[in-house]
């Protein structure tokens, strides 16, 4: 069994900033999701993948705000998201932890 590390408490403004970033990403996804059915199938799949990546990034911001991940882990999530959105990354959308 792995023991979770205790992360130091973050300042309120960082938590608020992270939650606001997650909210903005959610708003972007919500505003764009309605356009998916009107797109040609090849563009629809790509657009849906991009929106899913933004959802995962918003989730990472929430995890950071909750103190579940470090700022470095959040930055890594952001770098991976940008690489996936640019098409330069072959990291799968779902990564399983050891033993899963």
Tab-separated table of N, CA and C in Angstrom:
chain	number	residue	atom	x	y	z
A	1	UNK	N	0.836	-1.167	0.000
A	1	UNK	CA	0.000	0.000	0.000
A	1	UNK	C	0.892	1.245	0.000
A	2	UNK	N	0.518	2.221	-0.805
A	2	UNK	CA	1.261	3.473	-0.855
A	2	UNK	C	0.720	4.432	0.195
A	3	UNK	N	1.607	5.188	0.785
A	3	UNK	CA	1.216	6.191	1.765
A	3	UNK	C	1.253	7.541	1.060
A	4	UNK	N	0.152	8.257	1.149
A	4	UNK	CA	0.072	9.566	0.498
A	4	UNK	C	0.943	10.567	1.234
A	5	UNK	N	1.568	11.424	0.470
A	5	UNK	CA	2.366	12.466	1.104
A	5	UNK	C	1.450	13.633	1.486
A	6	UNK	N	1.780	14.278	2.561
A	6	UNK	CA	1.012	15.425	3.027
A	6	UNK	C	1.566	16.669	2.344
A	7	UNK	N	0.698	17.379	1.660
A	7	UNK	CA	1.118	18.595	0.974
A	7	UNK	C	0.903	19.794	1.890
A	8	UNK	N	1.799	20.773	1.833
A	8	UNK	CA	1.613	21.961	2.661
A	8	UNK	C	0.372	22.738	2.230
A	9	UNK	N	-0.224	23.429	3.197
A	9	UNK	CA	-1.405	24.233	2.863
A	9	UNK	C	-0.998	25.358	1.918
A	10	UNK	N	-1.846	25.594	0.950
A	10	UNK	CA	-1.553	26.655	0.001
A	10	UNK	C	-2.323	27.914	0.396
A	11	UNK	N	-1.825	29.066	-0.012
A	11	UNK	CA	-2.546	30.305	0.271
A	11	UNK	C	-3.937	30.292	-0.388
A	12	UNK	N	-4.855	30.972	0.241
A	12	UNK	CA	-6.237	31.024	-0.286
A	12	UNK	C	-6.291	31.551	-1.709
A	13	UNK	N	-5.445	32.542	-2.017
A	13	UNK	CA	-5.511	33.124	-3.351
A	13	UNK	C	-5.107	32.109	-4.410
A	14	UNK	N	-4.181	31.211	-4.092
A	14	UNK	CA	-3.800	30.180	-5.078
A	14	UNK	C	-4.939	29.204	-5.297
A	15	UNK	N	-5.576	28.823	-4.197
A	15	UNK	CA	-6.722	27.913	-4.300
A	15	UNK	C	-7.824	28.565	-5.133
A	16	UNK	N	-8.126	29.821	-4.849
A	16	UNK	CA	-9.165	30.542	-5.591
A	16	UNK	C	-8.791	30.674	-7.068
A	17	UNK	N	-7.519	30.953	-7.330
A	17	UNK	CA	-7.062	31.075	-8.719
A	17	UNK	C	-7.217	29.742	-9.459
A	18	UNK	N	-6.852	28.653	-8.806
A	18	UNK	CA	-6.967	27.332	-9.434
A	18	UNK	C	-8.432	26.988	-9.701
A	19	UNK	N	-9.304	27.289	-8.749
A	19	UNK	CA	-10.731	27.006	-8.949
A	19	UNK	C	-11.312	27.877	-10.065
A	20	UNK	N	-10.850	29.117	-10.160
A	20	UNK	CA	-11.323	29.998	-11.238
A	20	UNK	C	-10.838	29.478	-12.592
A	21	UNK	N	-9.606	29.012	-12.659
A	21	UNK	CA	-9.096	28.446	-13.911
A	21	UNK	C	-9.931	27.233	-14.328
A	22	UNK	N	-10.269	26.382	-13.364
A	22	UNK	CA	-11.103	25.218	-13.669
A	22	UNK	C	-12.472	25.657	-14.172
A	23	UNK	N	-13.024	26.702	-13.555
A	23	UNK	CA	-14.334	27.200	-13.969
A	23	UNK	C	-14.294	27.759	-15.392
A	24	UNK	N	-13.236	28.483	-15.718
A	24	UNK	CA	-13.096	29.034	-17.072
A	24	UNK	C	-13.002	27.904	-18.092
A	25	UNK	N	-12.222	26.882	-17.791
A	25	UNK	CA	-12.117	25.739	-18.701
A	25	UNK	C	-13.475	25.058	-18.870
A	26	UNK	N	-14.225	24.920	-17.773
A	26	UNK	CA	-15.572	24.339	-17.862
A	26	UNK	C	-16.478	25.177	-18.754
A	27	UNK	N	-16.378	26.496	-18.618
A	27	UNK	CA	-17.198	27.392	-19.436
A	27	UNK	C	-16.849	27.264	-20.914
A	28	UNK	N	-15.579	27.131	-21.219
A	28	UNK	CA	-15.151	26.947	-22.615
A	28	UNK	C	-15.740	25.651	-23.160
A	29	UNK	N	-15.632	24.575	-22.384
A	29	UNK	CA	-16.168	23.279	-22.831
A	29	UNK	C	-17.673	23.375	-23.027
A	30	UNK	N	-18.372	23.971	-22.055
A	30	UNK	CA	-19.830	24.100	-22.161
A	30	UNK	C	-20.246	24.904	-23.377
A	31	UNK	N	-19.503	25.966	-23.668
A	31	UNK	CA	-19.875	26.816	-24.803
A	31	UNK	C	-19.621	26.138	-26.146
A	32	UNK	N	-18.668	25.207	-26.189
A	32	UNK	CA	-18.304	24.565	-27.450
A	32	UNK	C	-18.972	23.214	-27.671
A	33	UNK	N	-19.420	22.575	-26.617
A	33	UNK	CA	-19.977	21.222	-26.742
A	33	UNK	C	-21.217	21.189	-27.637
A	34	UNK	N	-22.005	22.228	-27.629
A	34	UNK	CA	-23.210	22.260	-28.450
A	34	UNK	C	-22.944	22.261	-29.941
A	35	UNK	N	-21.748	22.656	-30.341
A	35	UNK	CA	-21.429	22.714	-31.771
A	35	UNK	C	-21.001	21.359	-32.332
A	36	UNK	N	-20.737	20.382	-31.466
A	36	UNK	CA	-20.245	19.077	-31.940
A	36	UNK	C	-21.159	18.420	-32.977
A	37	UNK	N	-22.472	18.346	-32.762
A	37	UNK	CA	-23.317	17.645	-33.743
A	37	UNK	C	-23.322	18.290	-35.137
A	38	UNK	N	-23.000	19.565	-35.210
A	38	UNK	CA	-23.021	20.262	-36.505
A	38	UNK	C	-21.732	20.105	-37.303
A	39	UNK	N	-20.721	19.512	-36.709
A	39	UNK	CA	-19.435	19.366	-37.382
A	39	UNK	C	-19.386	18.070	-38.193
A	40	UNK	N	-18.602	18.047	-39.272
A	40	UNK	CA	-18.367	16.792	-39.988
A	40	UNK	C	-17.712	15.793	-39.038
A	41	UNK	N	-17.903	14.515	-39.291
A	41	UNK	CA	-17.462	13.486	-38.341
A	41	UNK	C	-15.981	13.561	-37.995
A	42	UNK	N	-15.114	13.768	-38.986
A	42	UNK	CA	-13.676	13.806	-38.688
A	42	UNK	C	-13.327	14.979	-37.775
A	43	UNK	N	-13.939	16.122	-38.009
A	43	UNK	CA	-13.709	17.271	-37.139
A	43	UNK	C	-14.382	17.086	-35.780
A	44	UNK	N	-15.528	16.428	-35.770
A	44	UNK	CA	-16.266	16.203	-34.526
A	44	UNK	C	-15.426	15.397	-33.539
A	45	UNK	N	-14.800	14.342	-34.027
A	45	UNK	CA	-13.982	13.499	-33.144
A	45	UNK	C	-12.797	14.302	-32.589
A	46	UNK	N	-12.126	15.047	-33.439
A	46	UNK	CA	-10.975	15.837	-33.001
A	46	UNK	C	-11.401	16.910	-32.004
A	47	UNK	N	-12.513	17.577	-32.311
A	47	UNK	CA	-13.031	18.627	-31.436
A	47	UNK	C	-13.431	18.027	-30.079
A	48	UNK	N	-14.075	16.870	-30.101
A	48	UNK	CA	-14.471	16.207	-28.855
A	48	UNK	C	-13.240	15.804	-28.040
A	49	UNK	N	-12.201	15.334	-28.706
A	49	UNK	CA	-10.960	14.986	-27.999
A	49	UNK	C	-10.345	16.214	-27.335
A	50	UNK	N	-10.367	17.341	-28.028
A	50	UNK	CA	-9.822	18.570	-27.457
A	50	UNK	C	-10.642	19.013	-26.245
A	51	UNK	N	-11.955	18.925	-26.351
A	51	UNK	CA	-12.804	19.296	-25.220
A	51	UNK	C	-12.567	18.365	-24.036
A	52	UNK	N	-12.393	17.081	-24.311
A	52	UNK	CA	-12.121	16.119	-23.237
A	52	UNK	C	-10.797	16.452	-22.550
A	53	UNK	N	-9.825	16.878	-23.318
A	53	UNK	CA	-8.532	17.260	-22.738
A	53	UNK	C	-8.695	18.465	-21.822
A	54	UNK	N	-9.533	19.416	-22.213
A	54	UNK	CA	-9.785	20.579	-21.358
A	54	UNK	C	-10.509	20.182	-20.077
A	55	UNK	N	-11.398	19.210	-20.169
A	55	UNK	CA	-12.086	18.705	-18.974
A	55	UNK	C	-11.075	18.091	-18.011
A	56	UNK	N	-10.149	17.297	-18.543
A	56	UNK	CA	-9.120	16.687	-17.696
A	56	UNK	C	-8.217	17.748	-17.063
A	57	UNK	N	-7.912	18.789	-17.796
A	57	UNK	CA	-7.090	19.856	-17.249
A	57	UNK	C	-7.845	20.597	-16.143
A	58	UNK	N	-9.119	20.846	-16.345
A	58	UNK	CA	-9.932	21.478	-15.295
A	58	UNK	C	-9.952	20.606	-14.041
A	59	UNK	N	-10.038	19.308	-14.228
A	59	UNK	CA	-10.011	18.388	-13.095
A	59	UNK	C	-8.674	18.482	-12.360
A	60	UNK	N	-7.590	18.597	-13.096
A	60	UNK	CA	-6.273	18.736	-12.463
A	60	UNK	C	-6.200	20.016	-11.641
A	61	UNK	N	-6.781	21.106	-12.147
A	61	UNK	CA	-6.811	22.348	-11.377
A	61	UNK	C	-7.605	22.165	-10.081
A	62	UNK	N	-8.710	21.440	-10.145
A	62	UNK	CA	-9.494	21.186	-8.935
A	62	UNK	C	-8.715	20.322	-7.946
A	63	UNK	N	-8.001	19.344	-8.460
A	63	UNK	CA	-7.189	18.494	-7.588
A	63	UNK	C	-6.086	19.316	-6.917
A	64	UNK	N	-5.506	20.238	-7.646
A	64	UNK	CA	-4.498	21.122	-7.074
A	64	UNK	C	-5.124	22.003	-5.990
A	65	UNK	N	-6.288	22.569	-6.284
A	65	UNK	CA	-6.964	23.427	-5.306
A	65	UNK	C	-7.308	22.658	-4.036
A	66	UNK	N	-7.603	21.383	-4.169
A	66	UNK	CA	-7.934	20.550	-3.013
A	66	UNK	C	-6.686	20.095	-2.255
A	67	UNK	N	-5.509	20.331	-2.837
A	67	UNK	CA	-4.274	19.919	-2.199
A	67	UNK	C	-3.915	18.470	-2.458
A	68	UNK	N	-4.537	17.869	-3.461
A	68	UNK	CA	-4.291	16.460	-3.771
A	68	UNK	C	-3.064	16.269	-4.649
A	69	UNK	N	-2.709	17.307	-5.422
A	69	UNK	CA	-1.512	17.245	-6.261
A	69	UNK	C	-0.696	18.515	-6.034
A	70	UNK	N	0.575	18.445	-6.333
A	70	UNK	CA	1.464	19.600	-6.171
A	70	UNK	C	1.369	20.513	-7.392
A	71	UNK	N	1.967	21.692	-7.249
A	71	UNK	CA	2.008	22.618	-8.383
A	71	UNK	C	2.796	22.012	-9.538
A	72	UNK	N	3.851	21.265	-9.210
A	72	UNK	CA	4.647	20.622	-10.255
A	72	UNK	C	3.813	19.583	-11.007
A	73	UNK	N	2.990	18.838	-10.283
A	73	UNK	CA	2.119	17.856	-10.946
A	73	UNK	C	1.076	18.558	-11.819
A	74	UNK	N	0.552	19.684	-11.344
A	74	UNK	CA	-0.388	20.463	-12.152
A	74	UNK	C	0.289	20.969	-13.418
A	75	UNK	N	1.509	21.478	-13.282
A	75	UNK	CA	2.249	21.955	-14.451
A	75	UNK	C	2.496	20.824	-15.439
A	76	UNK	N	2.791	19.640	-14.934
A	76	UNK	CA	2.979	18.479	-15.810
A	76	UNK	C	1.684	18.173	-16.567
A	77	UNK	N	0.558	18.206	-15.859
A	77	UNK	CA	-0.743	17.974	-16.520
A	77	UNK	C	-0.970	19.000	-17.620
A	78	UNK	N	-0.612	20.243	-17.355
A	78	UNK	CA	-0.768	21.293	-18.361
A	78	UNK	C	0.112	21.064	-19.574
A	79	UNK	N	1.377	20.677	-19.333
A	79	UNK	CA	2.285	20.399	-20.457
A	79	UNK	C	1.781	19.243	-21.308
A	80	UNK	N	1.322	18.179	-20.652
A	80	UNK	CA	0.811	17.013	-21.381
A	80	UNK	C	-0.431	17.404	-22.184
A	81	UNK	N	-1.302	18.214	-21.583
A	81	UNK	CA	-2.514	18.644	-22.287
A	81	UNK	C	-2.166	19.432	-23.544
A	82	UNK	N	-1.213	20.352	-23.425
A	82	UNK	CA	-0.809	21.150	-24.587
A	82	UNK	C	-0.206	20.249	-25.657
A	83	UNK	N	0.623	19.296	-25.260
A	83	UNK	CA	1.215	18.385	-26.234
A	83	UNK	C	0.131	17.568	-26.942
A	84	UNK	N	-0.848	17.101	-26.195
A	84	UNK	CA	-1.930	16.325	-26.820
A	84	UNK	C	-2.745	17.193	-27.766
A	85	UNK	N	-3.026	18.418	-27.349
A	85	UNK	CA	-3.812	19.315	-28.193
A	85	UNK	C	-3.067	19.673	-29.464
A	86	UNK	N	-1.749	19.741	-29.375
A	86	UNK	CA	-0.949	20.037	-30.558
A	86	UNK	C	-0.700	18.794	-31.405
A	87	UNK	N	-1.042	17.627	-30.865
A	87	UNK	CA	-0.857	16.396	-31.616
A	87	UNK	C	0.546	15.849	-31.573
A	88	UNK	N	1.388	16.377	-30.666
A	88	UNK	CA	2.777	15.934	-30.581
A	88	UNK	C	2.998	14.887	-29.505
A	89	UNK	N	1.943	14.409	-28.899
A	89	UNK	CA	2.106	13.528	-27.746
A	89	UNK	C	1.334	12.236	-27.961
A	90	UNK	N	1.938	11.169	-27.536
A	90	UNK	CA	1.238	9.894	-27.649
A	90	UNK	C	0.932	9.325	-26.271
A	91	UNK	N	0.839	10.191	-25.244
A	91	UNK	CA	0.465	9.757	-23.901
A	91	UNK	C	-1.036	9.463	-23.916
A	92	UNK	N	-1.456	8.293	-23.447
A	92	UNK	CA	-2.878	7.978	-23.463
A	92	UNK	C	-3.658	8.900	-22.536
A	93	UNK	N	-4.953	9.068	-22.808
A	93	UNK	CA	-5.789	9.927	-21.973
A	93	UNK	C	-5.936	9.358	-20.564
A	94	UNK	N	-5.868	8.062	-20.411
A	94	UNK	CA	-6.017	7.431	-19.099
A	94	UNK	C	-4.715	6.717	-18.768
A	95	UNK	N	-4.157	7.031	-17.615
A	95	UNK	CA	-2.962	6.360	-17.160
A	95	UNK	C	-3.305	5.645	-15.856
A	96	UNK	N	-2.998	4.377	-15.773
A	96	UNK	CA	-3.274	3.607	-14.578
A	96	UNK	C	-2.075	3.663	-13.644
A	97	UNK	N	-2.362	3.733	-12.359
A	97	UNK	CA	-1.286	3.729	-11.366
A	97	UNK	C	-0.744	2.327	-11.214
A	98	UNK	N	0.364	2.194	-10.511
A	98	UNK	CA	0.966	0.875	-10.286
A	98	UNK	C	-0.037	-0.077	-9.694
A	99	UNK	N	-0.109	-1.259	-10.247
A	99	UNK	CA	-0.963	-2.313	-9.707
A	99	UNK	C	-2.395	-2.254	-10.168
A	100	UNK	N	-2.755	-1.295	-11.014
A	100	UNK	CA	-4.146	-1.232	-11.476
A	100	UNK	C	-4.278	-1.871	-12.827
